[in-house]
Amino acid sequence: MTVHATQLGPSSSVMKQLMSMILPTEYIGFSACGLQALTIWFSPLFVLLLFMIVITMHKQVRLPAMSDPQLVPFRLETIRIAFYLRFPRGRGKPPEVGGRVARGRGRGRDILKPPKTSTLPPELGERVNAALHTQIGDCLRLQEHDSGVLSLLQAIEQDLPSGPGVSVSHVAHTGQRGRPRIELNFDFLSFGSNLREPTGLAAVAGVSSRTVCQRLLDYGLVQPAAPVYTETLDEGTGDIVRTYTSSTAGPVSNLTDDELDQRMHDILEIFPTFGRGMIAGHP
């Protein structure tokens, strides 16, 4: 019975390639018959050698460099299972794990049973479990606050005003040249002057603070301050004496001009880059 090489082993071309990889070049001079005979009798040996070569090449192949690890958020059940600690045997029955944990809008998920052994102290597991329950409660309370705020906002949007808003200022045309006069509501000024300064009232009325001060004076709601300075004639010398009056509510310094100049000179000599704010705060 004639046995062909193609039935028991690889083809001649494949065997020749394998032999060129394993044996030196001077040994590869076989005839077709010799190659077929070698294929028939030594095919298991070549299969074994091929398997060893594949194993060796696989060991030499280096794995590609892995990218930087990324933080993956764990589920609540995974954290509880990882940190749940059971008491050792003989020290009491461990607390049972059961119930459902609220997730989202009333949905829940059953908690898997924790591992039976642990090397960490049981107090740590209790603290972790309490912290998880606290976070769940905070989440629920925050959701309640969010729902209340959204409900209030929706109610405000649906509560439309029954009439136009109150106008606190309007332009009065006098027919004269120049800018028109801006009139302010008397009730608004009388009530608002007890709560805010002219700067705050100006932002509400949409005018300047100087206009608010002028209308307060026109309506008699405030009294005018003393003039900044007054001039008097000295009868003895005939000179004009100018007296300045400060309307500052805070305390006024009693330093003379010479003393103030000397104090400023001393400060700037030590700190030449000081500005008004730093000089005012200097003792």
CSV table of C-alpha atoms in Angstrom, one decimal:
chain,number,residue,atom,x,y,z
A,1,MET,CA,0.0,0.0,0.0
A,2,THR,CA,1.4,3.3,-1.0
A,3,VAL,CA,1.2,6.1,1.5
A,4,HIS,CA,1.3,9.7,0.3
A,5,ALA,CA,3.1,12.3,2.3
A,6,THR,CA,0.2,14.7,2.0
A,7,GLN,CA,-2.0,12.4,4.0
A,8,LEU,CA,0.3,12.1,7.0
A,9,GLY,CA,2.1,15.3,7.2
A,10,PRO,CA,2.6,18.8,5.7
A,11,SER,CA,3.4,19.3,2.0
A,12,SER,CA,6.9,19.4,0.6
A,13,SER,CA,7.1,23.1,0.3
A,14,VAL,CA,5.9,23.6,3.9
A,15,MET,CA,8.4,21.0,5.2
A,16,LYS,CA,11.2,22.7,3.2
A,17,GLN,CA,10.4,26.0,4.8
A,18,LEU,CA,10.3,24.5,8.3
A,19,MET,CA,13.6,22.8,7.7
A,20,SER,CA,15.2,26.0,6.5
A,21,MET,CA,14.1,27.6,9.8
A,22,ILE,CA,15.5,24.8,12.0
A,23,LEU,CA,18.4,23.1,10.2
A,24,PRO,CA,21.5,24.7,8.5
A,25,THR,CA,21.5,25.4,4.8
A,26,GLU,CA,24.0,22.6,3.9
A,27,TYR,CA,21.6,19.9,5.2
A,28,ILE,CA,18.7,20.9,3.0
A,29,GLY,CA,19.6,19.0,-0.2
A,30,PHE,CA,17.1,16.2,-0.1
A,31,SER,CA,15.4,14.8,-3.1
A,32,ALA,CA,11.7,14.6,-3.4
A,33,CYS,CA,11.6,10.9,-2.3
A,34,GLY,CA,13.9,11.6,0.7
A,35,LEU,CA,11.7,14.5,1.7
A,36,GLN,CA,8.5,12.4,1.5
A,37,ALA,CA,10.1,9.7,3.5
A,38,LEU,CA,11.3,12.2,6.1
A,39,THR,CA,7.8,13.6,6.2
A,40,ILE,CA,6.2,10.2,6.7
A,41,TRP,CA,8.6,9.0,9.5
A,42,PHE,CA,9.5,12.2,11.3
A,43,SER,CA,6.3,14.3,11.0
A,44,PRO,CA,5.6,13.9,14.8
A,45,LEU,CA,9.1,15.2,15.5
A,46,PHE,CA,8.6,18.3,13.3
A,47,VAL,CA,5.2,18.9,14.9
A,48,LEU,CA,6.9,18.8,18.4
A,49,LEU,CA,9.7,21.1,17.2
A,50,LEU,CA,7.2,23.5,15.7
A,51,PHE,CA,5.3,23.6,18.9
A,52,MET,CA,8.5,24.3,20.9
A,53,ILE,CA,9.4,27.1,18.5
A,54,VAL,CA,5.9,28.7,18.8
A,55,ILE,CA,6.2,28.5,22.6
A,56,THR,CA,9.6,30.1,22.6
A,57,MET,CA,8.6,32.9,20.2
A,58,HIS,CA,5.5,33.6,22.3
A,59,LYS,CA,7.6,34.0,25.5
A,60,GLN,CA,9.9,36.5,23.7
A,61,VAL,CA,7.0,38.6,22.5
A,62,ARG,CA,6.6,41.7,24.6
A,63,LEU,CA,3.2,43.0,25.5
A,64,PRO,CA,2.3,46.5,24.5
A,65,ALA,CA,2.6,49.2,27.1
A,66,MET,CA,-0.6,49.8,28.9
A,67,SER,CA,-2.2,53.2,29.1
A,68,ASP,CA,-2.5,55.1,32.3
A,69,PRO,CA,-5.2,53.7,34.7
A,70,GLN,CA,-8.5,55.4,34.8
A,71,LEU,CA,-10.7,55.9,37.8
A,72,VAL,CA,-14.0,54.0,37.4
A,73,PRO,CA,-16.8,54.8,39.8
A,74,PHE,CA,-18.1,51.8,41.8
A,75,ARG,CA,-21.7,51.1,42.5
A,76,LEU,CA,-23.0,51.4,46.0
A,77,GLU,CA,-23.5,47.6,46.2
A,78,THR,CA,-19.8,47.0,45.3
A,79,ILE,CA,-18.6,49.4,47.9
A,80,ARG,CA,-20.7,47.8,50.6
A,81,ILE,CA,-19.6,44.3,49.7
A,82,ALA,CA,-15.9,45.4,49.6
A,83,PHE,CA,-16.0,47.1,53.0
A,84,TYR,CA,-18.5,44.9,54.8
A,85,LEU,CA,-16.8,43.2,57.7
A,86,ARG,CA,-18.1,40.2,59.6
A,87,PHE,CA,-17.3,39.4,63.2
A,88,PRO,CA,-15.0,36.4,63.9
A,89,ARG,CA,-16.6,33.1,64.9
A,90,GLY,CA,-17.6,32.9,68.6
A,91,ARG,CA,-18.0,36.6,69.1
A,92,GLY,CA,-21.6,36.9,68.2
A,93,LYS,CA,-23.7,36.8,65.2
A,94,PRO,CA,-22.8,39.2,62.4
A,95,PRO,CA,-25.4,41.7,61.3
A,96,GLU,CA,-27.5,40.5,58.5
A,97,VAL,CA,-27.5,42.3,55.2
A,98,GLY,CA,-30.9,42.8,53.6
A,99,GLY,CA,-33.4,45.3,52.5
A,100,ARG,CA,-33.2,47.5,49.5
A,101,VAL,CA,-31.2,50.6,48.8
A,102,ALA,CA,-33.1,53.5,47.3
A,103,ARG,CA,-31.7,54.6,43.9
A,104,GLY,CA,-33.1,57.3,41.7
A,105,ARG,CA,-36.9,57.7,42.0
A,106,GLY,CA,-37.9,55.0,44.3
A,107,ARG,CA,-36.1,52.2,42.5
A,108,GLY,CA,-33.9,49.7,44.4
A,109,ARG,CA,-31.5,46.8,44.0
A,110,ASP,CA,-31.0,43.8,46.3
A,111,ILE,CA,-27.7,43.8,48.1
A,112,LEU,CA,-25.6,40.7,47.6
A,113,LYS,CA,-24.3,38.8,50.5
A,114,PRO,CA,-20.9,40.0,51.7
A,115,PRO,CA,-17.7,37.9,52.0
A,116,LYS,CA,-17.4,35.7,55.1
A,117,THR,CA,-13.8,36.6,56.0
A,118,SER,CA,-12.0,39.9,56.5
A,119,THR,CA,-8.7,41.1,58.0
A,120,LEU,CA,-9.7,44.6,58.8
A,121,PRO,CA,-11.2,45.7,62.2
A,122,PRO,CA,-15.0,45.6,62.3
A,123,GLU,CA,-15.3,49.2,63.4
A,124,LEU,CA,-14.1,50.4,59.9
A,125,GLY,CA,-16.9,48.5,58.2
A,126,GLU,CA,-19.5,50.0,60.6
A,127,ARG,CA,-18.2,53.5,59.8
A,128,VAL,CA,-18.2,52.9,56.1
A,129,ASN,CA,-21.8,51.5,56.3
A,130,ALA,CA,-23.0,54.5,58.3
A,131,ALA,CA,-21.3,56.9,55.9
A,132,LEU,CA,-23.0,55.3,52.9
A,133,HIS,CA,-26.4,55.5,54.6
A,134,THR,CA,-25.7,59.2,55.5
A,135,GLN,CA,-24.8,60.0,51.8
A,136,ILE,CA,-28.0,58.3,50.7
A,137,GLY,CA,-30.0,60.4,53.1
A,138,ASP,CA,-28.3,63.6,52.0
A,139,CYS,CA,-29.1,62.7,48.4
A,140,LEU,CA,-32.8,62.2,49.2
A,141,ARG,CA,-32.9,65.5,51.1
A,142,LEU,CA,-31.2,67.3,48.3
A,143,GLN,CA,-33.8,65.9,45.9
A,144,GLU,CA,-36.6,67.2,48.1
A,145,HIS,CA,-35.1,70.7,48.2
A,146,ASP,CA,-34.6,70.6,44.4
A,147,SER,CA,-38.3,69.6,44.0
A,148,GLY,CA,-39.4,72.4,46.3
A,149,VAL,CA,-37.4,75.0,44.5
A,150,LEU,CA,-38.7,73.9,41.1
A,151,SER,CA,-42.3,73.9,42.4
A,152,LEU,CA,-41.8,77.4,43.7
A,153,LEU,CA,-40.3,78.6,40.4
A,154,GLN,CA,-43.1,77.1,38.5
A,155,ALA,CA,-45.7,78.8,40.7
A,156,ILE,CA,-43.9,82.1,40.3
A,157,GLU,CA,-43.9,81.8,36.5
A,158,GLN,CA,-47.6,81.0,36.5
A,159,ASP,CA,-48.5,83.9,38.8
A,160,LEU,CA,-48.7,86.7,36.3
A,161,PRO,CA,-49.1,90.3,37.5
A,162,SER,CA,-52.6,91.6,37.4
A,163,GLY,CA,-51.5,95.1,36.2
A,164,PRO,CA,-48.5,97.1,35.1
A,165,GLY,CA,-45.7,97.7,37.4
A,166,VAL,CA,-45.3,100.9,39.5
A,167,SER,CA,-43.3,103.6,37.8
A,168,VAL,CA,-41.1,105.5,40.3
A,169,SER,CA,-39.6,107.9,37.8
A,170,HIS,CA,-40.7,109.8,34.7
A,171,VAL,CA,-39.4,112.6,32.4
A,172,ALA,CA,-41.1,116.0,32.8
A,173,HIS,CA,-40.8,118.3,29.7
A,174,THR,CA,-40.7,121.9,30.9
A,175,GLY,CA,-40.4,123.5,27.4
A,176,GLN,CA,-37.1,125.1,28.3
A,177,ARG,CA,-33.7,124.4,26.8
A,178,GLY,CA,-31.4,121.8,28.2
A,179,ARG,CA,-32.1,118.3,29.5
A,180,PRO,CA,-35.6,117.5,30.6
A,181,ARG,CA,-36.3,117.2,34.4
A,182,ILE,CA,-36.6,113.7,35.9
A,183,GLU,CA,-39.2,113.5,38.5
A,184,LEU,CA,-39.2,110.8,41.2
A,185,ASN,CA,-42.2,109.3,43.1
A,186,PHE,CA,-42.6,111.0,46.5
A,187,ASP,CA,-43.8,107.9,48.2
A,188,PHE,CA,-40.9,105.9,46.8
A,189,LEU,CA,-38.4,108.4,48.1
A,190,SER,CA,-39.9,108.9,51.5
A,191,PHE,CA,-40.1,105.1,52.1
A,192,GLY,CA,-36.8,104.2,50.4
A,193,SER,CA,-34.7,106.9,52.1
A,194,ASN,CA,-35.2,105.1,55.4
A,195,LEU,CA,-33.8,101.8,53.9
A,196,ARG,CA,-31.2,102.7,51.4
A,197,GLU,CA,-28.7,105.4,50.6
A,198,PRO,CA,-29.1,107.6,47.5
A,199,THR,CA,-26.7,105.2,45.6
A,200,GLY,CA,-29.0,102.2,46.2
A,201,LEU,CA,-32.2,104.2,45.3
A,202,ALA,CA,-30.5,105.4,42.1
A,203,ALA,CA,-30.1,101.8,40.9
A,204,VAL,CA,-33.8,101.1,41.4
A,205,ALA,CA,-35.1,104.3,39.8
A,206,GLY,CA,-32.6,104.1,36.9
A,207,VAL,CA,-31.2,107.6,37.6
A,208,SER,CA,-28.0,109.0,39.1
A,209,SER,CA,-27.4,109.4,42.8
A,210,ARG,CA,-27.1,113.1,42.3
A,211,THR,CA,-30.6,113.3,40.9
A,212,VAL,CA,-31.9,111.3,44.0
A,213,CYS,CA,-30.2,113.7,46.4
A,214,GLN,CA,-31.6,116.7,44.5
A,215,ARG,CA,-35.2,115.4,44.6
A,216,LEU,CA,-34.8,114.6,48.3
A,217,LEU,CA,-33.9,118.2,48.9
A,218,ASP,CA,-36.7,119.5,46.7
A,219,TYR,CA,-39.3,117.4,48.6
A,220,GLY,CA,-37.9,118.4,52.0
A,221,LEU,CA,-37.2,114.9,53.0
A,222,VAL,CA,-33.6,115.7,54.0
A,223,GLN,CA,-31.9,118.9,55.3
A,224,PRO,CA,-29.1,120.5,53.3
A,225,ALA,CA,-25.6,120.1,54.8
A,226,ALA,CA,-23.4,123.0,55.9
A,227,PRO,CA,-21.5,124.7,53.1
A,228,VAL,CA,-18.0,123.4,52.4
A,229,TYR,CA,-16.4,126.7,53.3
A,230,THR,CA,-17.4,130.2,54.3
A,231,GLU,CA,-15.5,133.5,53.7
A,232,THR,CA,-15.4,136.3,56.2
A,233,LEU,CA,-13.6,139.6,56.2
A,234,ASP,CA,-11.1,140.3,59.0
A,235,GLU,CA,-11.7,143.9,60.0
A,236,GLY,CA,-8.3,144.4,61.6
A,237,THR,CA,-6.1,143.3,58.7
A,238,GLY,CA,-8.7,143.5,55.8
A,239,ASP,CA,-7.9,139.9,54.7
A,240,ILE,CA,-10.5,137.4,53.7
A,241,VAL,CA,-10.6,134.4,55.9
A,242,ARG,CA,-12.0,131.1,54.5
A,243,THR,CA,-13.3,128.6,57.0
A,244,TYR,CA,-13.9,125.0,55.8
A,245,THR,CA,-16.6,122.9,57.3
A,246,SER,CA,-16.5,119.1,57.1
A,247,SER,CA,-19.7,117.1,56.9
A,248,THR,CA,-17.9,113.8,57.6
A,249,ALA,CA,-19.8,111.7,60.1
A,250,GLY,CA,-16.6,110.1,61.4
A,251,PRO,CA,-14.0,111.6,63.8
A,252,VAL,CA,-11.8,114.3,62.4
A,253,SER,CA,-8.1,114.5,63.2
A,254,ASN,CA,-6.7,117.4,65.2
A,255,LEU,CA,-3.3,117.4,63.5
A,256,THR,CA,-2.1,120.7,62.0
A,257,ASP,CA,-1.0,121.0,58.4
A,258,ASP,CA,2.7,120.9,59.4
A,259,GLU,CA,2.2,117.8,61.6
A,260,LEU,CA,0.3,116.1,58.8
A,261,ASP,CA,3.0,116.9,56.2
A,262,GLN,CA,5.7,115.5,58.5
A,263,ARG,CA,3.7,112.4,59.1
A,264,MET,CA,3.3,111.8,55.4
A,265,HIS,CA,7.0,112.4,54.8
A,266,ASP,CA,7.9,109.8,57.4
A,267,ILE,CA,5.6,107.2,55.9
A,268,LEU,CA,6.7,107.7,52.3
A,269,GLU,CA,10.3,107.7,53.3
A,270,ILE,CA,10.0,104.2,54.7
A,271,PHE,CA,7.4,102.9,52.2
A,272,PRO,CA,7.7,104.9,49.0
A,273,THR,CA,5.2,102.7,47.1
A,274,PHE,CA,2.4,103.2,49.6
A,275,GLY,CA,-0.9,104.5,48.1
A,276,ARG,CA,-3.9,106.2,49.8
A,277,GLY,CA,-5.3,102.9,51.1
A,278,MET,CA,-2.1,101.8,52.7
A,279,ILE,CA,-1.4,105.3,54.1
A,280,ALA,CA,-4.9,105.4,55.6
A,281,GLY,CA,-4.4,102.1,57.3
A,282,HIS,CA,-0.9,102.9,58.6
A,283,PRO,CA,-0.9,103.6,62.4
